[in-house]
Amino acid sequence: MCGIVGYTGPKQAQTILLDGLARLEYRGYDSAGIVTLAGNQLKLRKKAGRITELDALVTRQPATGTCGISHTRWATHGGATDVNAHPHVGGDGEVAVVHNGVIENYTVLKRQLQERGFVFRSQTDTEVIAHLIASYLQDDLVEAVQKAAAHLTGTYGLAVISPRFPGTIVGARLGSPLVVGLGDGACYLASDASALAGHTQRVVYLNDHQLCVLTPERWQVLNGDRHDIDAEIETLHWSPDDADKGDFEHFMLKEIYEQPEVLERAMAGRLDQSEATAHFGGLNLSPRELREVNRIVMTACGTSYHAGILGEYLFEQFARIPVEVEYASEFRYRNPPLDQNTVVLGITQSGETADTLAALRESKRKGQRTLALCNVVGSTIARESDGGVYLHAGPEIGVASTKAFTAQVTVLTLLALYLGRMRHISYAAGKRIIAELQGMPDIIRETLKCHDQVKEVAHKYQHVSNMLYLGRQYLYPMALEGALKLKEISYIHAEGYPAAEMKHGPIALVDEDTPSVFLAPHGAVYDKVMSNLEEIKARGGPVIAVACEDDEEIAARADDIIYVPSVPDYLQPLVVAVPLQLLAYHIALLRGCDIDKPRNLAKSVTVE
Ligand code: G6P
């Protein structure tokens, strides 16, 4: 949510900043801006709309200078207009600021500043920060930032420059990520390390309450008392293909097709044939400690929350451990009783989602052990949890999550196996599960062959206004996820429901214009799902079935069928994910939607 990029060094900043913003655009994309220092002048350019609009503006009016900061916005306070776009300038041009996060007490601060004669140009909370810093600015920019920050309630990742301090960028973090990039005679500042790809691999992550001071030759990380921190330099590993769509029209489609390899990577080195179990390097819990865990609370948002519900089913089935899954935004403000043997597991692709982070912090504060399933290496949640497992799905750029989800489900299955083998799963059953898991990458390759069938279905139903997604047991969370995918990128209203529960309400929606997607591969509840399907048919609702290739009866029952390979029940979510993702993709494509950057959404939601 919102991206920040800063640069100070020997080169013209504009190109580097726009290149970094383009890499971060998936985080927020309703407006963008840049400010550079040319001598003692600020060159400010900002524009509502996509970064291409800003590109066009700076082509006409370049922002010259070798030090600058920039921002791509996902609006919180104030609409997506040129004026509300960041950077914001404080006082009479003494400072320029870009900001991620939300300042909760900005109305009070704004009134106080207005009474002192500061003139506000925008409706944003950020402008308050710019004026506050300007109000404190004398001969020390760091001091002014610190004094201003002391008044702020809320969250911020800040980058600040001032014409009085040429070549210097000051950054500050509380609740919104910031990373410093170390180049040759140059320093970078970004909200996300992916902005630095191609420029440097050496980075330093800031923690909350820390500041950084960057000049071309020198970088410093300071704590709240202004003491130098001996911050650790970490090395990033980029693959040149990471930020490239290759032959695919969209990142989402590329990421759907990457899933066989993603599953391979999620399992690589984690399956232990000799013990018929899985193992993990970073849980930081001994087998004895894990054996004592008597309850797991999984907390997450969006698609990751759906992976959590699958985790609940898997853990209970395999390991007989009670699991509770809770939206992080709810969990953080509840006060549930948690005993000392309860582990709180955060599930998050980005590792930066504000609510998930807050839920884990609150749990940690209470003394709970926290674990995380993260994709982004070095993300805040990955660093702050007591232990965890990386997904190794590679960068996910499409805003609607696909490959990170299947990686989450895969890792949760491995964890369920690991915990299950400590408890109830026999050696022989463990061996069978491992063999079945190892077959999944090829099965997903096979599943991708349903693409043409899905295209036909999408074509037929592209104009509908409502859709139901129905499934039972392991496929109930998939019904939720299928509906979410469709909503996110095609803007069609969709609901996911347990197939039998739809009788208690949603069945009232069923008519000839409201198709239902039935997740109906062969399995323990197949016959029950068929009864539910008949209930929809009896009310004239069109039925799209996702069914097994060897299902000979389904053709007589469903209007349209997408055939997928047959796998054991607990692996069906991985198989079913593919047609659901492709269906949402093709309907959105036919409706002319912006698939990788759907309206109003952002990839990484760093405000609560
Ligand atoms: C946003 C994204 C979703 C994602 C959710 C949780 O809403 O658009 O795709 O599932 O955040 O993100 P996380 O990074 O915590 O998995």
Coordinates of C-alpha atoms and ligand atoms in Angstrom, one line a residue:
M1 CA 0.0 0.0 0.0
C2 CA 1.7 3.1 -1.2
G3 CA 5.3 2.9 -2.3
I4 CA 8.3 5.1 -1.4
V5 CA 11.5 5.4 -3.3
G6 CA 14.4 7.8 -2.5
Y7 CA 17.8 8.2 -4.1
T8 CA 20.9 10.3 -3.3
G9 CA 24.1 9.8 -5.3
P10 CA 26.0 10.9 -8.4
K11 CA 23.3 10.2 -11.0
Q12 CA 20.2 12.1 -12.0
A13 CA 17.6 10.9 -9.5
Q14 CA 14.5 11.1 -11.7
T15 CA 15.1 8.0 -13.8
I16 CA 16.0 5.9 -10.8
L17 CA 13.0 7.1 -8.8
L18 CA 10.5 6.4 -11.7
D19 CA 12.0 3.0 -12.3
G20 CA 11.6 2.1 -8.6
L21 CA 8.1 3.5 -8.5
A22 CA 7.2 1.3 -11.5
R23 CA 8.3 -1.7 -9.6
L24 CA 6.2 -0.7 -6.6
E25 CA 3.1 0.4 -8.6
Y26 CA 1.3 -2.8 -7.7
R27 CA 1.2 -1.6 -4.1
G28 CA -0.8 1.5 -4.8
Y29 CA -1.7 3.1 -8.0
D30 CA -4.1 6.0 -7.9
S31 CA -1.5 8.8 -8.1
A32 CA 2.2 9.3 -8.1
G33 CA 4.8 12.1 -7.5
I34 CA 8.4 12.9 -7.3
V35 CA 10.5 15.8 -5.8
T36 CA 14.2 16.4 -6.4
L37 CA 16.7 18.9 -5.1
A38 CA 18.2 21.1 -7.8
G39 CA 20.7 23.3 -5.9
N40 CA 18.5 24.9 -3.3
Q41 CA 15.3 24.4 -5.2
L42 CA 12.6 21.7 -4.9
K43 CA 11.4 20.3 -8.2
L44 CA 8.0 18.9 -7.4
R45 CA 6.0 16.9 -10.0
K46 CA 2.9 15.0 -9.1
K47 CA -0.1 13.6 -10.9
A48 CA -3.3 11.7 -10.3
G49 CA -3.5 8.4 -12.2
R50 CA -1.0 5.7 -13.1
I51 CA 2.8 6.3 -13.1
T52 CA 2.6 6.6 -16.9
E53 CA 0.9 10.0 -16.2
L54 CA 3.8 11.1 -14.0
D55 CA 6.2 9.8 -16.7
A56 CA 4.6 12.0 -19.3
L57 CA 4.7 15.0 -16.9
V58 CA 8.4 14.7 -16.1
T59 CA 9.2 14.2 -19.8
R60 CA 7.6 17.6 -20.4
Q61 CA 9.1 19.2 -17.2
P62 CA 12.0 17.1 -15.9
A63 CA 12.8 17.1 -12.2
T64 CA 16.5 17.6 -12.3
G65 CA 18.9 16.9 -9.5
T66 CA 20.8 13.9 -7.9
C67 CA 18.8 13.6 -4.7
G68 CA 15.1 13.0 -4.5
I69 CA 12.1 11.1 -3.1
S70 CA 9.0 9.7 -4.8
H71 CA 5.7 8.0 -4.0
T72 CA 3.0 5.9 -5.5
R73 CA -0.3 6.3 -3.6
W74 CA -3.3 4.3 -2.4
A75 CA -5.5 7.0 -1.1
T76 CA -6.6 7.0 2.5
H77 CA -7.3 10.6 3.4
G78 CA -8.4 12.8 0.5
G79 CA -9.3 11.6 -3.0
A80 CA -6.9 10.6 -5.8
T81 CA -6.1 14.1 -7.1
D82 CA -3.0 15.9 -8.3
V83 CA -3.0 18.0 -5.1
N84 CA -3.4 15.1 -2.7
A85 CA -0.6 13.1 -4.4
H86 CA 2.7 13.0 -2.5
P87 CA 5.2 14.5 -2.1
H88 CA 3.8 17.2 0.2
V89 CA 5.7 20.4 0.9
G90 CA 5.9 22.0 4.4
G91 CA 6.1 25.6 5.4
D92 CA 7.3 27.8 2.6
G93 CA 9.1 25.0 0.8
E94 CA 11.5 24.2 3.6
V95 CA 10.9 20.4 3.4
A96 CA 9.2 17.8 1.1
V97 CA 7.8 14.6 2.5
V98 CA 6.4 11.3 1.3
H99 CA 4.5 9.1 3.7
N100 CA 3.1 5.6 4.0
G101 CA 0.6 5.0 6.8
V102 CA -2.1 6.9 8.5
I103 CA -1.8 9.8 11.0
E104 CA -4.8 9.4 13.3
N105 CA -4.6 12.7 15.1
Y106 CA -4.1 14.8 11.9
T107 CA -7.3 16.9 12.3
V108 CA -6.1 18.3 15.7
L109 CA -2.6 18.9 14.4
K110 CA -3.9 20.5 11.3
R111 CA -6.1 23.0 13.3
Q112 CA -3.1 23.9 15.5
L113 CA -0.9 24.4 12.5
Q114 CA -3.5 26.5 10.7
E115 CA -3.8 28.7 13.8
R116 CA -0.1 29.3 13.6
G117 CA -0.4 30.4 10.0
F118 CA 0.5 27.3 8.0
V119 CA -1.5 27.1 4.8
F120 CA -2.8 23.6 3.7
R121 CA -3.2 22.8 0.1
S122 CA -4.4 19.2 0.3
Q123 CA -6.9 17.0 2.2
T124 CA -4.3 14.5 3.2
D125 CA -3.0 13.6 6.7
T126 CA 0.5 13.7 5.3
E127 CA 0.6 17.4 4.8
V128 CA 0.5 17.8 8.5
I129 CA 3.8 16.0 8.8
A130 CA 5.4 18.3 6.2
H131 CA 4.3 21.4 8.0
L132 CA 5.2 20.1 11.4
I133 CA 8.7 19.3 10.3
A134 CA 9.0 22.7 8.7
S135 CA 7.9 24.3 12.0
Y136 CA 10.7 22.6 13.9
L137 CA 13.4 23.1 11.2
Q138 CA 16.4 25.1 12.2
D139 CA 19.9 23.7 11.5
D140 CA 19.2 20.0 12.0
L141 CA 16.8 18.0 9.8
V142 CA 17.0 14.9 11.9
E143 CA 16.0 16.8 15.0
A144 CA 13.1 18.4 13.2
V145 CA 11.8 15.0 12.0
Q146 CA 12.2 13.6 15.5
K147 CA 10.3 16.5 17.1
A148 CA 7.5 16.3 14.5
A149 CA 7.3 12.5 14.9
A150 CA 6.8 12.9 18.6
H151 CA 3.4 14.5 17.9
L152 CA 2.2 11.9 15.5
T153 CA -0.3 9.2 16.5
G154 CA -0.7 6.4 14.0
T155 CA 1.8 4.8 11.6
Y156 CA 4.4 6.1 9.2
G157 CA 7.2 5.3 6.9
L158 CA 8.6 8.7 6.0
A159 CA 11.2 10.1 3.6
V160 CA 12.1 13.7 3.9
I161 CA 14.4 16.1 2.0
S162 CA 15.1 19.8 2.4
P163 CA 16.7 22.4 0.2
R164 CA 18.7 23.5 3.3
F165 CA 20.4 20.0 3.4
P166 CA 21.4 19.2 -0.2
G167 CA 22.1 15.5 -0.9
T168 CA 20.5 14.3 2.4
I169 CA 17.4 12.1 2.8
V170 CA 16.0 11.4 6.3
G171 CA 13.8 8.4 6.8
A172 CA 11.7 7.4 9.8
R173 CA 9.7 4.3 10.5
L174 CA 6.8 3.5 12.8
G175 CA 4.6 0.7 11.6
S176 CA 5.2 1.1 7.8
P177 CA 8.2 -0.6 6.3
L178 CA 11.4 1.1 5.1
V179 CA 14.6 -0.4 3.7
V180 CA 17.9 1.4 3.0
G181 CA 19.8 0.3 -0.1
L182 CA 23.5 0.7 -0.2
G183 CA 25.1 1.4 -3.5
D184 CA 28.5 2.6 -4.7
G185 CA 28.7 6.2 -3.7
A186 CA 24.9 6.2 -3.5
C187 CA 22.1 5.4 -1.1
Y188 CA 18.5 4.4 -1.7
L189 CA 15.5 4.4 0.5
A190 CA 12.4 2.3 -0.3
S191 CA 9.2 1.0 1.3
D192 CA 9.9 -2.4 -0.3
A193 CA 13.2 -4.0 -1.3
S194 CA 11.8 -4.9 -4.8
A195 CA 12.2 -1.2 -5.7
L196 CA 15.9 -1.6 -5.5
A197 CA 16.2 -4.5 -7.9
G198 CA 19.0 -3.8 -10.5
H199 CA 20.5 -1.1 -8.3
T200 CA 21.9 -2.8 -5.2
Q201 CA 21.6 -6.1 -3.4
R202 CA 22.9 -4.7 -0.1
V203 CA 20.1 -3.6 2.2
V204 CA 19.4 -2.6 5.8
Y205 CA 15.9 -2.9 7.2
L206 CA 14.7 -0.3 9.6
N207 CA 12.8 -1.2 12.7
D208 CA 10.0 0.8 14.3
H209 CA 11.2 4.0 16.1
Q210 CA 14.4 4.1 14.0
L211 CA 15.5 6.8 11.6
C212 CA 18.0 6.8 8.9
V213 CA 20.2 9.6 7.5
L214 CA 21.4 9.1 3.9
T215 CA 23.9 11.0 1.8
P216 CA 25.8 9.7 -1.2
E217 CA 28.9 8.8 0.9
R218 CA 27.4 7.9 4.2
W219 CA 24.4 6.0 5.8
Q220 CA 23.4 6.0 9.4
V221 CA 20.6 4.3 11.3
L222 CA 19.6 5.9 14.5
N223 CA 17.4 5.0 17.4
G224 CA 14.9 7.3 19.1
D225 CA 17.7 8.7 21.3
R226 CA 19.8 9.5 18.2
H227 CA 22.3 6.9 19.0
D228 CA 23.9 5.1 16.0
I229 CA 22.7 1.6 15.6
D230 CA 25.0 -1.1 14.3
A231 CA 22.5 -2.3 11.7
E232 CA 23.0 -5.5 9.9
I233 CA 23.6 -5.4 6.2
E234 CA 21.6 -8.1 4.3
T235 CA 22.0 -9.4 0.8
L236 CA 19.1 -9.7 -1.5
H237 CA 18.9 -12.3 -4.3
W238 CA 17.2 -11.2 -7.4
S239 CA 16.3 -13.2 -10.4
P240 CA 16.1 -11.2 -13.7
D241 CA 12.7 -12.8 -14.5
D242 CA 11.2 -11.8 -11.2
A243 CA 9.8 -8.5 -12.4
D244 CA 9.1 -9.5 -16.0
K245 CA 5.9 -10.8 -17.4
G246 CA 7.7 -12.9 -20.0
D247 CA 5.4 -14.2 -22.7
F248 CA 2.3 -13.7 -20.5
E249 CA -0.2 -10.9 -21.0
H250 CA -0.5 -10.3 -17.3
F251 CA 1.5 -11.1 -14.1
M252 CA -1.5 -12.9 -12.7
L253 CA -1.5 -15.4 -15.6
K254 CA 2.3 -15.8 -15.3
E255 CA 1.9 -16.5 -11.6
I256 CA -0.9 -19.0 -12.2
Y257 CA 1.4 -20.9 -14.6
E258 CA 4.3 -20.8 -12.2
Q259 CA 2.4 -22.9 -9.6
P260 CA 3.9 -26.3 -10.5
E261 CA 7.5 -24.9 -9.8
V262 CA 6.2 -22.9 -6.8
L263 CA 4.9 -26.1 -5.2
E264 CA 8.3 -27.8 -5.9
R265 CA 10.1 -24.9 -4.2
A266 CA 7.7 -24.9 -1.2
M267 CA 8.5 -28.6 -0.6
A268 CA 12.2 -28.5 -1.6
G269 CA 14.4 -29.9 1.2
R270 CA 11.5 -30.2 3.5
L271 CA 10.4 -33.8 2.9
D272 CA 12.1 -36.4 5.0
Q273 CA 11.7 -39.8 3.4
S274 CA 13.6 -41.7 6.1
E275 CA 11.3 -40.4 8.9
A276 CA 8.2 -40.2 6.7
T277 CA 7.7 -36.6 7.8
A278 CA 8.5 -33.0 6.9
H279 CA 11.0 -30.7 8.6
F280 CA 11.6 -27.0 8.7
G281 CA 14.7 -24.9 9.5
G282 CA 13.2 -21.8 11.0
L283 CA 10.4 -22.8 13.4
N284 CA 12.7 -22.3 16.4
L285 CA 10.7 -24.8 18.4
S286 CA 12.1 -28.2 19.5
P287 CA 10.1 -31.3 18.8
R288 CA 9.4 -31.5 22.5
E289 CA 8.0 -27.9 22.5
L290 CA 5.9 -28.6 19.5
R291 CA 4.5 -31.7 21.1
E292 CA 3.3 -29.5 23.9
V293 CA 1.4 -27.2 21.6
N294 CA -2.3 -27.8 22.3
R295 CA -3.9 -25.1 20.2
I296 CA -3.1 -23.0 17.2
V297 CA -4.6 -19.7 16.3
M298 CA -4.1 -18.8 12.7
T299 CA -4.6 -15.1 11.8
A300 CA -4.5 -13.5 8.4
C301 CA -6.3 -11.3 5.9
G302 CA -7.8 -11.8 2.4
T303 CA -6.6 -14.8 0.5
S304 CA -4.2 -15.7 3.2
Y305 CA -7.1 -16.0 5.6
H306 CA -8.6 -18.6 3.2
A307 CA -5.4 -20.6 3.3
G308 CA -5.8 -20.4 7.1
I309 CA -9.2 -22.1 7.0
L310 CA -7.6 -24.9 5.0
G311 CA -4.9 -25.0 7.6
E312 CA -7.5 -25.5 10.2
Y313 CA -9.0 -28.5 8.4
L314 CA -5.6 -30.0 7.7
F315 CA -4.2 -29.6 11.2
E316 CA -7.3 -31.0 12.8
Q317 CA -7.4 -33.9 10.4
F318 CA -3.7 -34.8 10.4
A319 CA -2.5 -33.7 13.8
R320 CA -5.7 -33.5 15.9
I321 CA -4.7 -30.1 17.1
P322 CA -7.6 -27.6 17.8
V323 CA -7.2 -24.7 15.5
E324 CA -9.0 -21.4 15.4
V325 CA -8.8 -19.1 12.4
E326 CA -9.5 -15.4 12.8
Y327 CA -9.4 -12.3 10.6
A328 CA -6.4 -10.4 11.9
S329 CA -8.4 -7.2 11.9
E330 CA -10.8 -8.8 14.4
F331 CA -8.3 -10.8 16.4
R332 CA -6.1 -7.8 17.2
Y333 CA -8.9 -6.1 19.1
R334 CA -10.4 -9.2 20.7
N335 CA -9.0 -10.4 24.0
P336 CA -9.3 -14.1 23.7
P337 CA -8.0 -16.3 26.5
L338 CA -4.8 -18.0 25.2
D339 CA -2.9 -20.4 27.4
Q340 CA 0.9 -20.9 27.3
N341 CA 0.7 -23.8 24.9
T342 CA -1.2 -21.9 22.3
V343 CA 0.9 -20.8 19.2
V344 CA -0.3 -17.9 17.1
L345 CA 0.5 -18.4 13.4
G346 CA 0.3 -15.4 11.0
I347 CA -0.1 -16.2 7.4
T348 CA 0.9 -13.5 5.0
Q349 CA 2.3 -13.2 1.5
S350 CA 3.8 -9.7 1.9
G351 CA 4.7 -10.0 5.6
E352 CA 3.7 -6.4 5.9
T353 CA -0.1 -6.5 6.3
A354 CA -0.9 -4.0 9.1
D355 CA -3.6 -6.0 10.8
T356 CA -1.7 -9.3 10.7
L357 CA 1.4 -7.6 12.1
A358 CA -0.6 -6.0 14.8
A359 CA -2.3 -9.3 15.7
L360 CA 1.1 -11.0 16.0
R361 CA 2.5 -8.1 18.0
E362 CA -0.4 -8.2 20.4
S363 CA 0.0 -11.9 20.9
K364 CA 3.8 -11.5 21.4
R365 CA 3.2 -8.8 24.0
K366 CA 1.0 -11.3 25.9
G367 CA 3.9 -13.7 25.9
Q368 CA 2.5 -16.1 23.2
R369 CA 4.9 -17.8 20.9
T370 CA 4.3 -16.4 17.3
L371 CA 5.1 -18.1 14.0
A372 CA 4.7 -16.8 10.5
L373 CA 4.2 -18.2 7.0
C374 CA 5.6 -15.4 4.8
N375 CA 6.6 -15.1 1.2
V376 CA 8.7 -11.9 1.3
V377 CA 12.1 -12.5 2.8
G378 CA 13.1 -9.9 5.3
S379 CA 9.6 -8.5 5.7
T380 CA 8.5 -7.1 9.1
I381 CA 6.5 -10.1 10.1
A382 CA 9.2 -12.5 9.0
R383 CA 11.7 -10.6 11.2
E384 CA 9.5 -10.0 14.2
S385 CA 8.0 -13.5 14.6
D386 CA 9.6 -16.1 16.9
G387 CA 9.9 -18.5 14.0
G388 CA 8.4 -19.4 10.7
V389 CA 8.5 -20.8 7.3
Y390 CA 9.2 -19.0 4.0
L391 CA 7.0 -19.9 1.1
H392 CA 9.7 -19.4 -1.6
A393 CA 7.0 -18.6 -4.1
G394 CA 9.1 -15.8 -5.7
P395 CA 7.8 -12.2 -6.0
E396 CA 4.0 -12.0 -6.5
I397 CA 3.2 -8.9 -8.5
G398 CA -0.5 -9.5 -9.5
V399 CA -2.6 -7.9 -6.8
A400 CA -4.9 -10.9 -6.6
S401 CA -2.9 -13.6 -4.9
T402 CA -2.5 -16.9 -6.7
K403 CA 0.8 -18.7 -6.4
A404 CA 1.4 -17.4 -2.9
F405 CA -1.9 -19.0 -1.9
T406 CA -1.1 -22.4 -3.3
A407 CA 2.4 -22.2 -1.7
Q408 CA 0.7 -21.4 1.7
V409 CA -1.6 -24.4 1.3
T410 CA 1.4 -26.6 0.4
V411 CA 3.4 -25.4 3.4
L412 CA 0.4 -25.8 5.7
T413 CA 0.0 -29.4 4.5
L414 CA 3.7 -30.1 5.2
L415 CA 3.3 -28.6 8.7
A416 CA 0.2 -30.7 9.3
L417 CA 2.2 -33.8 8.3
Y418 CA 5.0 -32.8 10.6
L419 CA 2.8 -32.2 13.6
G420 CA 0.7 -35.3 12.7
R421 CA 3.7 -37.5 12.6
M422 CA 4.5 -36.4 16.2
R423 CA 1.1 -37.6 17.2
H424 CA -1.3 -39.8 15.2
I425 CA 0.0 -40.4 11.7
S426 CA 1.8 -43.7 11.2
Y427 CA 5.1 -44.2 9.3
A428 CA 3.2 -45.8 6.4
A429 CA 0.6 -43.1 6.2
G430 CA 3.4 -40.5 6.4
K431 CA 5.1 -42.2 3.4
R432 CA 1.9 -42.2 1.4
I433 CA 1.3 -38.5 2.1
I434 CA 4.8 -37.6 1.0
A435 CA 4.4 -39.6 -2.2
E436 CA 1.1 -37.8 -2.9
L437 CA 2.6 -34.4 -2.2
Q438 CA 5.6 -35.1 -4.5
G439 CA 3.2 -35.9 -7.3
M440 CA 1.4 -32.6 -7.0
P441 CA 3.6 -30.3 -9.2
D442 CA 3.0 -32.6 -12.2
I443 CA -0.7 -32.8 -11.4
I444 CA -0.9 -29.1 -11.4
R445 CA 0.8 -29.1 -14.8
E446 CA -1.9 -31.4 -15.9
T447 CA -4.6 -29.3 -14.3
L448 CA -3.4 -26.2 -16.3
K449 CA -4.6 -28.0 -19.4
C450 CA -8.2 -27.2 -18.4
H451 CA -7.4 -23.6 -19.6
D452 CA -9.4 -23.9 -22.8
Q453 CA -12.5 -25.3 -21.1
V454 CA -12.3 -22.4 -18.6
K455 CA -12.1 -19.9 -21.4
E456 CA -15.3 -21.2 -22.9
V457 CA -17.1 -21.1 -19.5
A458 CA -15.8 -17.5 -19.0
H459 CA -17.1 -16.5 -22.4
K460 CA -20.6 -17.9 -21.7
Y461 CA -20.9 -16.2 -18.3
Q462 CA -19.0 -13.0 -18.7
H463 CA -22.1 -10.8 -18.5
V464 CA -23.6 -12.1 -15.2
S465 CA -24.0 -9.8 -12.2
N466 CA -23.9 -12.4 -9.5
M467 CA -22.3 -15.8 -9.0
L468 CA -22.3 -18.4 -6.2
Y469 CA -19.3 -20.6 -5.3
L470 CA -20.2 -23.7 -3.4
G471 CA -18.1 -26.5 -1.9
R472 CA -17.9 -28.7 1.2
Q473 CA -15.1 -29.7 3.6
Y474 CA -11.7 -28.9 2.1
L475 CA -13.5 -27.2 -0.8
Y476 CA -15.5 -24.8 1.3
P477 CA -12.5 -22.5 1.8
M478 CA -11.9 -22.8 -1.9
A479 CA -15.5 -21.6 -2.6
L480 CA -14.6 -18.5 -0.5
E481 CA -11.3 -18.1 -2.4
G482 CA -13.0 -18.6 -5.9
A483 CA -15.6 -16.0 -5.1
L484 CA -12.9 -13.6 -3.8
K485 CA -10.8 -13.9 -6.9
L486 CA -13.8 -13.1 -9.1
K487 CA -14.9 -10.1 -7.0
E488 CA -11.3 -8.7 -6.9
I489 CA -10.6 -8.7 -10.5
S490 CA -13.9 -8.8 -12.5
Y491 CA -16.0 -6.7 -10.0
I492 CA -18.8 -9.2 -10.3
H493 CA -20.6 -9.8 -7.0
A494 CA -19.8 -13.4 -5.8
E495 CA -20.4 -15.3 -2.7
G496 CA -18.6 -18.4 -1.4
Y497 CA -20.7 -20.7 0.8
P498 CA -20.6 -24.2 2.2
A499 CA -22.7 -26.0 -0.4
A500 CA -25.3 -27.3 2.1
E501 CA -25.5 -24.0 4.0
M502 CA -26.6 -22.1 1.0
K503 CA -30.1 -23.4 1.7
H504 CA -30.2 -21.0 4.7
G505 CA -30.2 -17.8 2.6
P506 CA -28.2 -17.6 -0.6
I507 CA -30.6 -20.0 -2.4
A508 CA -33.0 -17.1 -2.5
L509 CA -30.6 -15.5 -5.0
V510 CA -30.8 -18.4 -7.4
D511 CA -32.4 -17.7 -10.8
E512 CA -31.5 -18.4 -14.4
D513 CA -29.1 -15.4 -14.4
T514 CA -27.2 -16.5 -11.3
P515 CA -24.8 -19.3 -12.0
S516 CA -23.3 -21.5 -9.3
V517 CA -19.8 -22.9 -9.4
F518 CA -19.9 -26.3 -7.7
L519 CA -16.6 -27.7 -6.5
A520 CA -17.5 -31.3 -7.0
P521 CA -14.5 -33.6 -7.5
H522 CA -15.0 -37.2 -6.3
G523 CA -14.4 -37.5 -2.6
A524 CA -16.0 -38.2 0.8
V525 CA -18.8 -35.8 0.4
Y526 CA -19.4 -36.1 -3.4
D527 CA -23.0 -37.5 -3.0
K528 CA -23.9 -34.8 -0.6
V529 CA -22.6 -32.1 -3.0
M530 CA -24.6 -33.7 -5.8
S531 CA -27.8 -33.3 -3.7
N532 CA -27.0 -29.6 -3.2
L533 CA -26.4 -29.3 -6.9
E534 CA -29.8 -30.7 -7.6
E535 CA -31.3 -28.2 -5.3
I536 CA -29.9 -25.4 -7.4
K537 CA -30.9 -27.0 -10.6
A538 CA -34.5 -27.4 -9.3
R539 CA -34.7 -23.6 -9.0
G540 CA -33.4 -22.9 -12.5
G541 CA -29.9 -21.9 -11.6
P542 CA -27.2 -22.6 -14.1
V543 CA -24.5 -24.9 -12.7
I544 CA -20.8 -24.9 -13.6
A545 CA -19.1 -28.0 -12.1
V546 CA -15.4 -28.5 -11.4
A547 CA -15.3 -32.3 -11.5
C548 CA -12.9 -35.2 -11.9
E549 CA -11.9 -36.3 -15.3
D550 CA -13.4 -39.8 -14.7
D551 CA -16.8 -38.5 -13.5
E552 CA -19.3 -40.0 -15.9
E553 CA -22.4 -38.7 -14.2
I554 CA -21.7 -35.1 -14.0
A555 CA -22.4 -34.3 -17.6
A556 CA -26.0 -35.1 -17.1
R557 CA -26.3 -32.8 -14.1
A558 CA -24.2 -29.7 -14.8
D559 CA -24.6 -27.1 -17.6
D560 CA -20.9 -26.7 -17.9
I561 CA -18.0 -28.7 -16.6
I562 CA -14.3 -28.1 -16.0
Y563 CA -12.5 -31.4 -15.6
V564 CA -9.5 -31.7 -13.3
P565 CA -7.3 -34.6 -12.3
S566 CA -8.4 -36.8 -9.4
V567 CA -6.4 -36.5 -6.1
P568 CA -7.1 -37.3 -2.5
D569 CA -9.6 -35.0 -0.7
Y570 CA -6.9 -33.0 1.2
L571 CA -5.1 -32.1 -2.0
Q572 CA -8.1 -31.1 -3.9
P573 CA -7.8 -27.4 -2.9
L574 CA -4.5 -27.2 -4.8
V575 CA -6.1 -28.7 -8.0
V576 CA -9.3 -26.7 -7.8
A577 CA -7.4 -23.4 -7.3
V578 CA -6.2 -23.5 -10.9
P579 CA -9.6 -23.4 -12.7
L580 CA -11.0 -20.9 -10.1
Q581 CA -8.1 -18.5 -10.7
L582 CA -8.3 -18.9 -14.5
L583 CA -12.1 -18.4 -14.5
A584 CA -11.8 -15.1 -12.6
Y585 CA -8.9 -14.1 -14.9
H586 CA -10.8 -14.8 -18.2
I587 CA -14.0 -13.2 -17.1
A588 CA -12.1 -10.1 -16.0
L589 CA -10.2 -10.1 -19.3
L590 CA -13.4 -10.3 -21.3
R591 CA -14.9 -7.4 -19.3
G592 CA -11.9 -5.2 -20.0
C593 CA -10.8 -5.0 -16.3
D594 CA -7.3 -4.1 -15.2
I595 CA -6.3 -7.5 -14.1
D596 CA -2.9 -6.9 -12.3
K597 CA -4.1 -3.6 -10.7
P598 CA -7.8 -4.0 -9.9
R599 CA -9.6 -0.8 -8.9
N600 CA -9.5 0.3 -5.2
L601 CA -7.2 -2.6 -4.2
A602 CA -3.6 -2.8 -3.2
K603 CA -1.1 -5.6 -2.9
S604 CA 0.2 -4.9 0.4
V605 CA -2.2 -3.3 2.9
T606 CA -0.1 -1.4 5.4
V607 CA -2.9 0.6 7.0
E608 CA -5.4 -1.0 9.3
Ligands
G6P1 C1 -4.5 -7.5 0.1 C2 -4.2 -8.3 -1.2 C3 -4.7 -9.7 -1.2 C4 -4.1 -10.4 0.0 C5 -4.3 -9.6 1.3 C6 -3.5 -10.2 2.5 O1 -5.9 -7.4 0.2 O2 -4.9 -7.6 -2.3 O3 -4.4 -10.4 -2.3 O4 -4.6 -11.7 0.2 O5 -3.9 -8.2 1.2 O6 -2.1 -9.9 2.2 P1 -0.9 -10.7 2.8 O7 0.3 -10.1 2.1 O8 -1.0 -10.5 4.3 O9 -1.1 -12.2 2.4

